[in-house]
Amino acid sequence: MATAAQAYDREDAVDQDAYERAFDAAVAADERIEPRDWMPDAYRATLVRQIAQHAHSEIIGMQPEANWITRAPSLRRKAILMAKVQDEAGHGLYLYSAAETLGTGRDELLDKLHTGRQKYSSIFNYPTLTWADVGAIGWLVDGAAITNQVPLCRCSYGPYARAMVRICKEESFHQRQGYELLLALSKGTPEQHAMAQDAVDRWWWPSLMMFGPPDDESAHSAQSMAWKIKRHSNDELRRRFVDICVPQAESLGLTLPDPDLKWNEELGRHEFGEIDWTEFKNVLKGNGPCNEQRITQRRQAHDEGAWVREAASAYAGKHTETGAARA
Ligand SMILES: [Fe+2]
Ligand SMILES: [Fe+2]
């Protein structure tokens, strides 16, 4: 005869199956999974990992461009750049909040970033050497981010998908300001044109690496596609990005640094040269030109902001006490 505990276990297993079937059916029907819904542990863990990496990239990404705020060539350019860098902080906030709905707090995620247990996009480990880099980042890096992120607006997890809708609108403004900045330089003096070309030469390949490793080496892709977190493969998105950039580079009057780049009539898309994955892996391992500087500055900013967090929580505590006293 089964003990009460065994019977309970069996009932529990039946419930688990039912929950899993409901989850699978919701994903298959393109319905959104919401924070209170049952979800497989691995789905939750994958989302936390991806959203955290994304949030970290937004806030670390503020550094290379913030480097140019004090040296922007005009008031107009400075105002635009400050707005953009602030937007990126906002993107970080939306995303840390989305991760919070999965039960993982911002403190824990920041701690993982600061101790190197979670990553951010490798693109931000490259330096911004000239003013034109601000344009190249907007055009190429924000452009690649949009290509990656527009499909995430249809991601199966509700809070992440909704955060992406707003983020993508702002990224689109970022991409356009970068394009407009590069256009002004490209049509300027020969020195300005050369500066724009040099920036594009340095940022082109790293921006192609932003789509992640090739499909056959991408560890998490298949499962993420099945869960509809990811909608398109890395290579598919990378090809889409190249097709978007080629005519834009022509309008800018700039060239892309790839001698193998050509239109393939039969495939209806551009072919492009081999990506240097050794460089990608090396930067990912922490050996990029700015890895150390980025994380040191991030830790420093966090420590210097401790008093703000303490003041905010003291204020919130006071507010709760007053509210409780009034009730
Ligand atoms: Fe952003
Ligand atoms: Fe952006």
mmCIF file of C-alpha atoms and ligand atoms in Angstrom:
data_model
loop_
_atom_site.group_PDB
_atom_site.id
_atom_site.type_symbol
_atom_site.label_atom_id
_atom_site.label_comp_id
_atom_site.label_asym_id
_atom_site.label_seq_id
_atom_site.Cartn_x
_atom_site.Cartn_y
_atom_site.Cartn_z
ATOM 1 C CA MET A 1 0.000 0.000 0.000
ATOM 2 C CA ALA A 2 1.289 3.451 -0.859
ATOM 3 C CA THR A 3 2.101 5.765 1.998
ATOM 4 C CA ALA A 4 0.502 9.194 2.163
ATOM 5 C CA ALA A 5 3.821 10.781 1.163
ATOM 6 C CA GLN A 6 4.122 8.548 -1.921
ATOM 7 C CA ALA A 7 0.554 9.369 -2.931
ATOM 8 C CA TYR A 8 1.338 13.056 -2.505
ATOM 9 C CA ASP A 9 4.442 12.708 -4.657
ATOM 10 C CA ARG A 10 2.403 11.049 -7.388
ATOM 11 C CA GLU A 11 -0.204 13.793 -7.267
ATOM 12 C CA ASP A 12 2.546 16.344 -7.414
ATOM 13 C CA ALA A 13 4.033 14.660 -10.486
ATOM 14 C CA VAL A 14 0.645 14.719 -12.206
ATOM 15 C CA ASP A 15 0.329 18.429 -11.434
ATOM 16 C CA GLN A 16 3.817 19.008 -12.761
ATOM 17 C CA ASP A 17 2.919 17.270 -16.036
ATOM 18 C CA ALA A 18 -0.216 19.366 -16.360
ATOM 19 C CA TYR A 19 1.726 22.566 -15.729
ATOM 20 C CA GLU A 20 4.341 21.581 -18.258
ATOM 21 C CA ARG A 21 1.677 20.802 -20.870
ATOM 22 C CA ALA A 22 0.012 24.163 -20.232
ATOM 23 C CA PHE A 23 3.365 25.918 -20.604
ATOM 24 C CA ASP A 24 4.184 24.079 -23.855
ATOM 25 C CA ALA A 25 0.721 24.839 -25.232
ATOM 26 C CA ALA A 26 1.035 28.530 -24.373
ATOM 27 C CA VAL A 27 4.435 28.763 -26.089
ATOM 28 C CA ALA A 28 3.127 26.862 -29.140
ATOM 29 C CA ALA A 29 0.134 29.222 -29.378
ATOM 30 C CA ASP A 30 2.437 32.270 -29.210
ATOM 31 C CA GLU A 31 0.922 33.332 -25.915
ATOM 32 C CA ARG A 32 3.008 35.248 -23.403
ATOM 33 C CA ILE A 33 4.395 33.600 -20.280
ATOM 34 C CA GLU A 34 3.922 35.954 -17.325
ATOM 35 C CA PRO A 35 5.835 36.100 -13.992
ATOM 36 C CA ARG A 36 3.214 34.171 -11.980
ATOM 37 C CA ASP A 37 2.823 31.401 -14.575
ATOM 38 C CA TRP A 38 4.503 28.061 -14.060
ATOM 39 C CA MET A 39 7.655 27.725 -16.156
ATOM 40 C CA PRO A 40 10.426 25.111 -16.391
ATOM 41 C CA ASP A 41 13.435 25.902 -14.200
ATOM 42 C CA ALA A 42 15.722 25.844 -17.218
ATOM 43 C CA TYR A 43 13.507 28.387 -19.049
ATOM 44 C CA ARG A 44 13.699 30.703 -16.042
ATOM 45 C CA ALA A 45 17.490 30.246 -15.751
ATOM 46 C CA THR A 46 18.022 30.876 -19.482
ATOM 47 C CA LEU A 47 15.980 34.068 -19.338
ATOM 48 C CA VAL A 48 17.802 35.341 -16.254
ATOM 49 C CA ARG A 49 21.165 34.659 -17.921
ATOM 50 C CA GLN A 50 20.170 36.368 -21.172
ATOM 51 C CA ILE A 51 18.386 39.350 -19.597
ATOM 52 C CA ALA A 52 21.255 39.890 -17.136
ATOM 53 C CA GLN A 53 23.846 39.845 -19.904
ATOM 54 C CA HIS A 54 21.708 42.271 -21.845
ATOM 55 C CA ALA A 55 21.236 44.598 -18.834
ATOM 56 C CA HIS A 56 24.977 44.531 -18.076
ATOM 57 C CA SER A 57 25.733 45.422 -21.717
ATOM 58 C CA GLU A 58 23.459 48.452 -21.532
ATOM 59 C CA ILE A 59 25.194 49.936 -18.506
ATOM 60 C CA ILE A 60 28.764 48.992 -19.474
ATOM 61 C CA GLY A 61 27.961 50.358 -22.944
ATOM 62 C CA MET A 62 27.556 53.806 -21.399
ATOM 63 C CA GLN A 63 31.317 54.019 -20.814
ATOM 64 C CA PRO A 64 32.869 54.153 -24.300
ATOM 65 C CA GLU A 65 30.528 56.931 -25.393
ATOM 66 C CA ALA A 66 30.442 58.853 -22.119
ATOM 67 C CA ASN A 67 34.185 59.209 -22.761
ATOM 68 C CA TRP A 68 33.290 61.787 -25.462
ATOM 69 C CA ILE A 69 30.611 63.869 -23.711
ATOM 70 C CA THR A 70 33.042 66.537 -22.531
ATOM 71 C CA ARG A 71 34.674 66.690 -25.961
ATOM 72 C CA ALA A 72 31.578 66.756 -28.184
ATOM 73 C CA PRO A 73 32.208 69.323 -30.949
ATOM 74 C CA SER A 74 29.010 71.366 -30.393
ATOM 75 C CA LEU A 75 26.238 71.929 -27.879
ATOM 76 C CA ARG A 76 23.812 70.066 -30.160
ATOM 77 C CA ARG A 77 26.087 67.024 -30.368
ATOM 78 C CA LYS A 78 26.677 67.085 -26.629
ATOM 79 C CA ALA A 79 22.944 67.215 -25.840
ATOM 80 C CA ILE A 80 22.271 64.293 -28.197
ATOM 81 C CA LEU A 81 25.094 62.211 -26.777
ATOM 82 C CA MET A 82 24.064 62.861 -23.170
ATOM 83 C CA ALA A 83 20.490 61.844 -23.991
ATOM 84 C CA LYS A 84 21.726 58.663 -25.632
ATOM 85 C CA VAL A 85 23.977 57.654 -22.735
ATOM 86 C CA GLN A 86 21.077 58.294 -20.324
ATOM 87 C CA ASP A 87 18.822 56.143 -22.499
ATOM 88 C CA GLU A 88 21.277 53.260 -22.093
ATOM 89 C CA ALA A 89 21.072 53.596 -18.291
ATOM 90 C CA GLY A 90 17.286 53.440 -18.644
ATOM 91 C CA HIS A 91 17.547 50.295 -20.768
ATOM 92 C CA GLY A 92 19.615 48.727 -18.005
ATOM 93 C CA LEU A 93 16.884 49.599 -15.498
ATOM 94 C CA TYR A 94 14.051 48.100 -17.568
ATOM 95 C CA LEU A 95 16.052 44.925 -18.021
ATOM 96 C CA TYR A 96 17.112 44.506 -14.382
ATOM 97 C CA SER A 97 13.429 44.966 -13.520
ATOM 98 C CA ALA A 98 12.466 42.280 -16.048
ATOM 99 C CA ALA A 99 14.995 39.929 -14.394
ATOM 100 C CA GLU A 100 13.492 40.789 -10.994
ATOM 101 C CA THR A 101 10.121 39.422 -12.140
ATOM 102 C CA LEU A 102 11.906 36.055 -12.456
ATOM 103 C CA GLY A 103 13.004 36.190 -8.833
ATOM 104 C CA THR A 104 16.566 37.451 -9.277
ATOM 105 C CA GLY A 105 17.358 40.836 -7.747
ATOM 106 C CA ARG A 106 19.531 43.571 -9.174
ATOM 107 C CA ASP A 107 22.054 43.351 -6.325
ATOM 108 C CA GLU A 108 22.738 39.716 -7.083
ATOM 109 C CA LEU A 109 23.153 40.359 -10.809
ATOM 110 C CA LEU A 110 25.416 43.368 -10.300
ATOM 111 C CA ASP A 111 27.517 41.333 -7.923
ATOM 112 C CA LYS A 112 27.916 38.665 -10.603
ATOM 113 C CA LEU A 113 28.934 41.311 -13.137
ATOM 114 C CA HIS A 114 31.447 42.882 -10.770
ATOM 115 C CA THR A 115 33.039 39.546 -9.905
ATOM 116 C CA GLY A 116 33.230 38.376 -13.520
ATOM 117 C CA ARG A 117 30.648 35.597 -13.127
ATOM 118 C CA GLN A 118 28.355 37.144 -15.730
ATOM 119 C CA LYS A 119 29.302 38.720 -19.022
ATOM 120 C CA TYR A 120 28.348 41.749 -21.071
ATOM 121 C CA SER A 121 28.636 42.223 -24.810
ATOM 122 C CA SER A 122 32.267 42.038 -25.946
ATOM 123 C CA ILE A 123 31.800 45.004 -28.271
ATOM 124 C CA PHE A 124 32.205 47.381 -25.332
ATOM 125 C CA ASN A 125 35.746 46.182 -24.723
ATOM 126 C CA TYR A 126 36.944 48.193 -27.717
ATOM 127 C CA PRO A 127 38.161 51.780 -27.233
ATOM 128 C CA THR A 128 36.582 54.956 -28.678
ATOM 129 C CA LEU A 129 39.642 56.632 -30.159
ATOM 130 C CA THR A 130 38.107 59.559 -32.034
ATOM 131 C CA TRP A 131 34.840 61.518 -32.173
ATOM 132 C CA ALA A 132 33.867 59.510 -35.267
ATOM 133 C CA ASP A 133 33.666 56.413 -33.055
ATOM 134 C CA VAL A 134 30.528 57.883 -31.488
ATOM 135 C CA GLY A 135 28.976 57.867 -34.973
ATOM 136 C CA ALA A 136 30.243 54.377 -35.815
ATOM 137 C CA ILE A 137 28.874 53.010 -32.536
ATOM 138 C CA GLY A 138 25.457 54.561 -33.181
ATOM 139 C CA TRP A 139 25.274 53.369 -36.767
ATOM 140 C CA LEU A 140 26.823 49.904 -36.392
ATOM 141 C CA VAL A 141 26.605 48.866 -32.731
ATOM 142 C CA ASP A 142 23.126 50.238 -32.054
ATOM 143 C CA GLY A 143 22.164 49.066 -35.556
ATOM 144 C CA ALA A 144 23.301 45.503 -34.773
ATOM 145 C CA ALA A 145 21.509 45.716 -31.423
ATOM 146 C CA ILE A 146 18.253 46.651 -33.194
ATOM 147 C CA THR A 147 18.589 43.761 -35.650
ATOM 148 C CA ASN A 148 19.096 41.423 -32.681
ATOM 149 C CA GLN A 149 16.419 42.952 -30.498
ATOM 150 C CA VAL A 150 13.418 43.663 -32.756
ATOM 151 C CA PRO A 151 12.573 39.914 -32.803
ATOM 152 C CA LEU A 152 12.830 39.929 -28.975
ATOM 153 C CA CYS A 153 9.718 42.155 -28.892
ATOM 154 C CA ARG A 154 7.895 38.888 -29.726
ATOM 155 C CA CYS A 155 9.793 36.845 -27.127
ATOM 156 C CA SER A 156 7.646 34.375 -25.177
ATOM 157 C CA TYR A 157 8.347 35.980 -21.776
ATOM 158 C CA GLY A 158 6.007 38.963 -21.334
ATOM 159 C CA PRO A 159 8.065 41.406 -19.223
ATOM 160 C CA TYR A 160 11.161 40.955 -21.441
ATOM 161 C CA ALA A 161 9.156 41.377 -24.641
ATOM 162 C CA ARG A 162 7.476 44.537 -23.359
ATOM 163 C CA ALA A 163 10.780 46.052 -22.200
ATOM 164 C CA MET A 164 12.167 45.414 -25.681
ATOM 165 C CA VAL A 165 9.401 47.366 -27.408
ATOM 166 C CA ARG A 166 10.452 50.574 -25.696
ATOM 167 C CA ILE A 167 14.173 49.828 -25.922
ATOM 168 C CA CYS A 168 13.952 49.249 -29.680
ATOM 169 C CA LYS A 169 12.244 52.594 -30.251
ATOM 170 C CA GLU A 170 15.101 54.344 -28.463
ATOM 171 C CA GLU A 171 17.775 52.246 -30.191
ATOM 172 C CA SER A 172 16.354 53.328 -33.499
ATOM 173 C CA PHE A 173 16.963 56.961 -32.520
ATOM 174 C CA HIS A 174 20.511 55.995 -31.476
ATOM 175 C CA GLN A 175 21.170 54.358 -34.815
ATOM 176 C CA ARG A 176 19.949 57.416 -36.713
ATOM 177 C CA GLN A 177 22.002 59.876 -34.689
ATOM 178 C CA GLY A 178 25.115 57.777 -35.410
ATOM 179 C CA TYR A 179 24.320 57.678 -39.108
ATOM 180 C CA GLU A 180 23.724 61.426 -39.231
ATOM 181 C CA LEU A 181 26.961 62.109 -37.350
ATOM 182 C CA LEU A 182 28.964 59.923 -39.756
ATOM 183 C CA LEU A 183 27.288 61.543 -42.760
ATOM 184 C CA ALA A 184 28.317 65.008 -41.543
ATOM 185 C CA LEU A 185 31.923 63.821 -41.120
ATOM 186 C CA SER A 186 31.985 61.912 -44.383
ATOM 187 C CA LYS A 187 30.821 64.979 -46.306
ATOM 188 C CA GLY A 188 33.140 67.295 -44.351
ATOM 189 C CA THR A 189 36.844 67.981 -44.842
ATOM 190 C CA PRO A 190 39.135 65.213 -46.179
ATOM 191 C CA GLU A 191 40.439 64.790 -42.594
ATOM 192 C CA GLN A 192 36.920 64.370 -41.249
ATOM 193 C CA HIS A 193 36.076 61.892 -43.998
ATOM 194 C CA ALA A 194 39.217 59.890 -43.176
ATOM 195 C CA MET A 195 38.289 59.913 -39.489
ATOM 196 C CA ALA A 196 34.815 58.519 -40.291
ATOM 197 C CA GLN A 197 36.307 55.838 -42.542
ATOM 198 C CA ASP A 198 38.842 54.818 -39.901
ATOM 199 C CA ALA A 199 36.098 54.445 -37.274
ATOM 200 C CA VAL A 200 33.991 52.275 -39.593
ATOM 201 C CA ASP A 201 37.072 50.165 -40.419
ATOM 202 C CA ARG A 202 37.622 49.467 -36.713
ATOM 203 C CA TRP A 203 33.983 48.865 -35.689
ATOM 204 C CA TRP A 204 32.722 46.818 -38.644
ATOM 205 C CA TRP A 205 34.085 43.395 -37.679
ATOM 206 C CA PRO A 206 33.399 43.666 -33.932
ATOM 207 C CA SER A 207 29.804 44.639 -34.747
ATOM 208 C CA LEU A 208 29.390 41.466 -36.859
ATOM 209 C CA MET A 209 30.641 39.501 -33.854
ATOM 210 C CA MET A 210 27.802 40.958 -31.771
ATOM 211 C CA PHE A 211 25.469 38.326 -33.234
ATOM 212 C CA GLY A 212 27.395 35.646 -31.384
ATOM 213 C CA PRO A 213 29.201 32.526 -32.591
ATOM 214 C CA PRO A 214 28.185 30.738 -35.812
ATOM 215 C CA ASP A 215 25.010 28.642 -35.527
ATOM 216 C CA ASP A 216 26.831 25.312 -35.345
ATOM 217 C CA GLU A 217 28.838 26.518 -32.319
ATOM 218 C CA SER A 218 26.085 28.358 -30.485
ATOM 219 C CA ALA A 219 25.450 26.421 -27.272
ATOM 220 C CA HIS A 220 22.060 27.818 -26.250
ATOM 221 C CA SER A 221 20.451 28.611 -29.584
ATOM 222 C CA ALA A 222 18.317 25.530 -30.334
ATOM 223 C CA GLN A 223 16.600 25.409 -26.944
ATOM 224 C CA SER A 224 16.027 29.184 -26.913
ATOM 225 C CA MET A 225 14.422 28.956 -30.368
ATOM 226 C CA ALA A 226 12.159 26.110 -29.192
ATOM 227 C CA TRP A 227 11.053 28.249 -26.229
ATOM 228 C CA LYS A 228 10.537 31.221 -28.571
ATOM 229 C CA ILE A 229 12.913 33.364 -26.546
ATOM 230 C CA LYS A 230 15.014 33.594 -29.678
ATOM 231 C CA ARG A 231 13.258 33.809 -33.056
ATOM 232 C CA HIS A 232 16.125 33.739 -35.557
ATOM 233 C CA SER A 233 19.566 32.152 -35.581
ATOM 234 C CA ASN A 234 22.799 34.131 -35.067
ATOM 235 C CA ASP A 235 23.905 33.668 -38.689
ATOM 236 C CA GLU A 236 20.500 34.625 -40.042
ATOM 237 C CA LEU A 237 20.507 37.898 -38.072
ATOM 238 C CA ARG A 238 24.120 38.622 -39.028
ATOM 239 C CA ARG A 239 23.268 38.224 -42.737
ATOM 240 C CA ARG A 240 20.247 40.487 -42.329
ATOM 241 C CA PHE A 241 22.466 43.138 -40.720
ATOM 242 C CA VAL A 242 25.036 43.013 -43.542
ATOM 243 C CA ASP A 243 22.262 43.398 -46.131
ATOM 244 C CA ILE A 244 20.958 46.477 -44.287
ATOM 245 C CA CYS A 245 24.407 48.072 -43.886
ATOM 246 C CA VAL A 246 25.776 47.767 -47.427
ATOM 247 C CA PRO A 247 23.419 50.312 -49.089
ATOM 248 C CA GLN A 248 23.684 52.583 -46.020
ATOM 249 C CA ALA A 249 27.500 52.594 -46.301
ATOM 250 C CA GLU A 250 27.117 53.591 -49.960
ATOM 251 C CA SER A 251 24.852 56.512 -49.058
ATOM 252 C CA LEU A 252 27.362 57.540 -46.396
ATOM 253 C CA GLY A 253 30.132 57.540 -48.988
ATOM 254 C CA LEU A 254 32.120 55.098 -46.838
ATOM 255 C CA THR A 255 33.414 51.619 -47.572
ATOM 256 C CA LEU A 256 33.116 48.501 -45.444
ATOM 257 C CA PRO A 257 36.506 46.887 -44.749
ATOM 258 C CA ASP A 258 35.810 43.527 -46.372
ATOM 259 C CA PRO A 259 37.261 42.697 -49.809
ATOM 260 C CA ASP A 260 35.051 39.589 -50.003
ATOM 261 C CA LEU A 261 31.819 41.508 -49.591
ATOM 262 C CA LYS A 262 29.667 41.066 -52.710
ATOM 263 C CA TRP A 263 26.072 40.637 -53.788
ATOM 264 C CA ASN A 264 25.064 37.058 -54.571
ATOM 265 C CA GLU A 265 22.258 37.236 -57.133
ATOM 266 C CA GLU A 266 21.307 33.585 -56.711
ATOM 267 C CA LEU A 267 21.018 33.712 -52.913
ATOM 268 C CA GLY A 268 19.517 37.205 -52.967
ATOM 269 C CA ARG A 269 21.881 38.415 -50.265
ATOM 270 C CA HIS A 270 25.432 39.593 -49.670
ATOM 271 C CA GLU A 271 28.329 37.238 -49.166
ATOM 272 C CA PHE A 272 30.998 38.391 -46.769
ATOM 273 C CA GLY A 273 34.450 37.431 -45.541
ATOM 274 C CA GLU A 274 35.466 35.150 -42.713
ATOM 275 C CA ILE A 275 35.089 36.548 -39.192
ATOM 276 C CA ASP A 276 38.147 36.295 -36.956
ATOM 277 C CA TRP A 277 36.656 34.137 -34.198
ATOM 278 C CA THR A 278 40.021 33.876 -32.434
ATOM 279 C CA GLU A 279 39.805 37.590 -31.730
ATOM 280 C CA PHE A 280 36.209 37.199 -30.539
ATOM 281 C CA LYS A 281 37.121 34.405 -28.112
ATOM 282 C CA ASN A 282 40.136 36.308 -26.890
ATOM 283 C CA VAL A 283 38.099 39.438 -26.079
ATOM 284 C CA LEU A 284 35.430 37.252 -24.477
ATOM 285 C CA LYS A 285 38.084 35.671 -22.257
ATOM 286 C CA GLY A 286 38.927 39.124 -20.910
ATOM 287 C CA ASN A 287 41.879 40.007 -23.118
ATOM 288 C CA GLY A 288 40.282 42.778 -25.180
ATOM 289 C CA PRO A 289 41.793 46.261 -25.190
ATOM 290 C CA CYS A 290 39.444 47.643 -22.494
ATOM 291 C CA ASN A 291 38.041 44.709 -20.464
ATOM 292 C CA GLU A 292 39.884 45.630 -17.320
ATOM 293 C CA GLN A 293 39.175 49.347 -17.559
ATOM 294 C CA ARG A 294 35.440 48.787 -18.106
ATOM 295 C CA ILE A 295 34.944 46.553 -15.111
ATOM 296 C CA THR A 296 37.167 48.660 -12.836
ATOM 297 C CA GLN A 297 35.185 51.787 -13.710
ATOM 298 C CA ARG A 298 31.901 49.927 -13.198
ATOM 299 C CA ARG A 299 32.915 48.729 -9.732
ATOM 300 C CA GLN A 300 34.096 52.218 -8.867
ATOM 301 C CA ALA A 301 30.800 53.786 -10.026
ATOM 302 C CA HIS A 302 28.917 51.216 -7.945
ATOM 303 C CA ASP A 303 30.953 51.964 -4.826
ATOM 304 C CA GLU A 304 30.648 55.712 -5.307
ATOM 305 C CA GLY A 305 26.869 55.335 -5.654
ATOM 306 C CA ALA A 306 26.516 53.483 -2.324
ATOM 307 C CA TRP A 307 25.361 56.641 -0.509
ATOM 308 C CA VAL A 308 22.592 57.166 -3.072
ATOM 309 C CA ARG A 309 21.287 53.634 -2.540
ATOM 310 C CA GLU A 310 21.483 54.030 1.241
ATOM 311 C CA ALA A 311 19.675 57.386 1.126
ATOM 312 C CA ALA A 312 16.993 55.977 -1.188
ATOM 313 C CA SER A 313 16.315 52.989 1.051
ATOM 314 C CA ALA A 314 16.320 55.189 4.203
ATOM 315 C CA TYR A 315 13.793 57.462 2.495
ATOM 316 C CA ALA A 316 11.666 54.500 1.415
ATOM 317 C CA GLY A 317 11.826 53.134 4.988
ATOM 318 C CA LYS A 318 10.697 56.476 6.412
ATOM 319 C CA HIS A 319 7.847 56.593 3.944
ATOM 320 C CA THR A 320 6.668 53.096 4.892
ATOM 321 C CA GLU A 321 6.824 53.992 8.605
ATOM 322 C CA THR A 322 4.793 57.161 8.076
ATOM 323 C CA GLY A 323 2.300 55.211 5.947
ATOM 324 C CA ALA A 324 2.056 52.511 8.614
ATOM 325 C CA ALA A 325 1.630 55.106 11.401
ATOM 326 C CA ARG A 326 -1.191 56.831 9.485
ATOM 327 C CA ALA A 327 -3.043 53.591 8.774
HETATM 328 FE FE FE B 1 20.440 50.379 -25.279
HETATM 329 FE FE FE B 2 21.616 52.284 -27.806
#
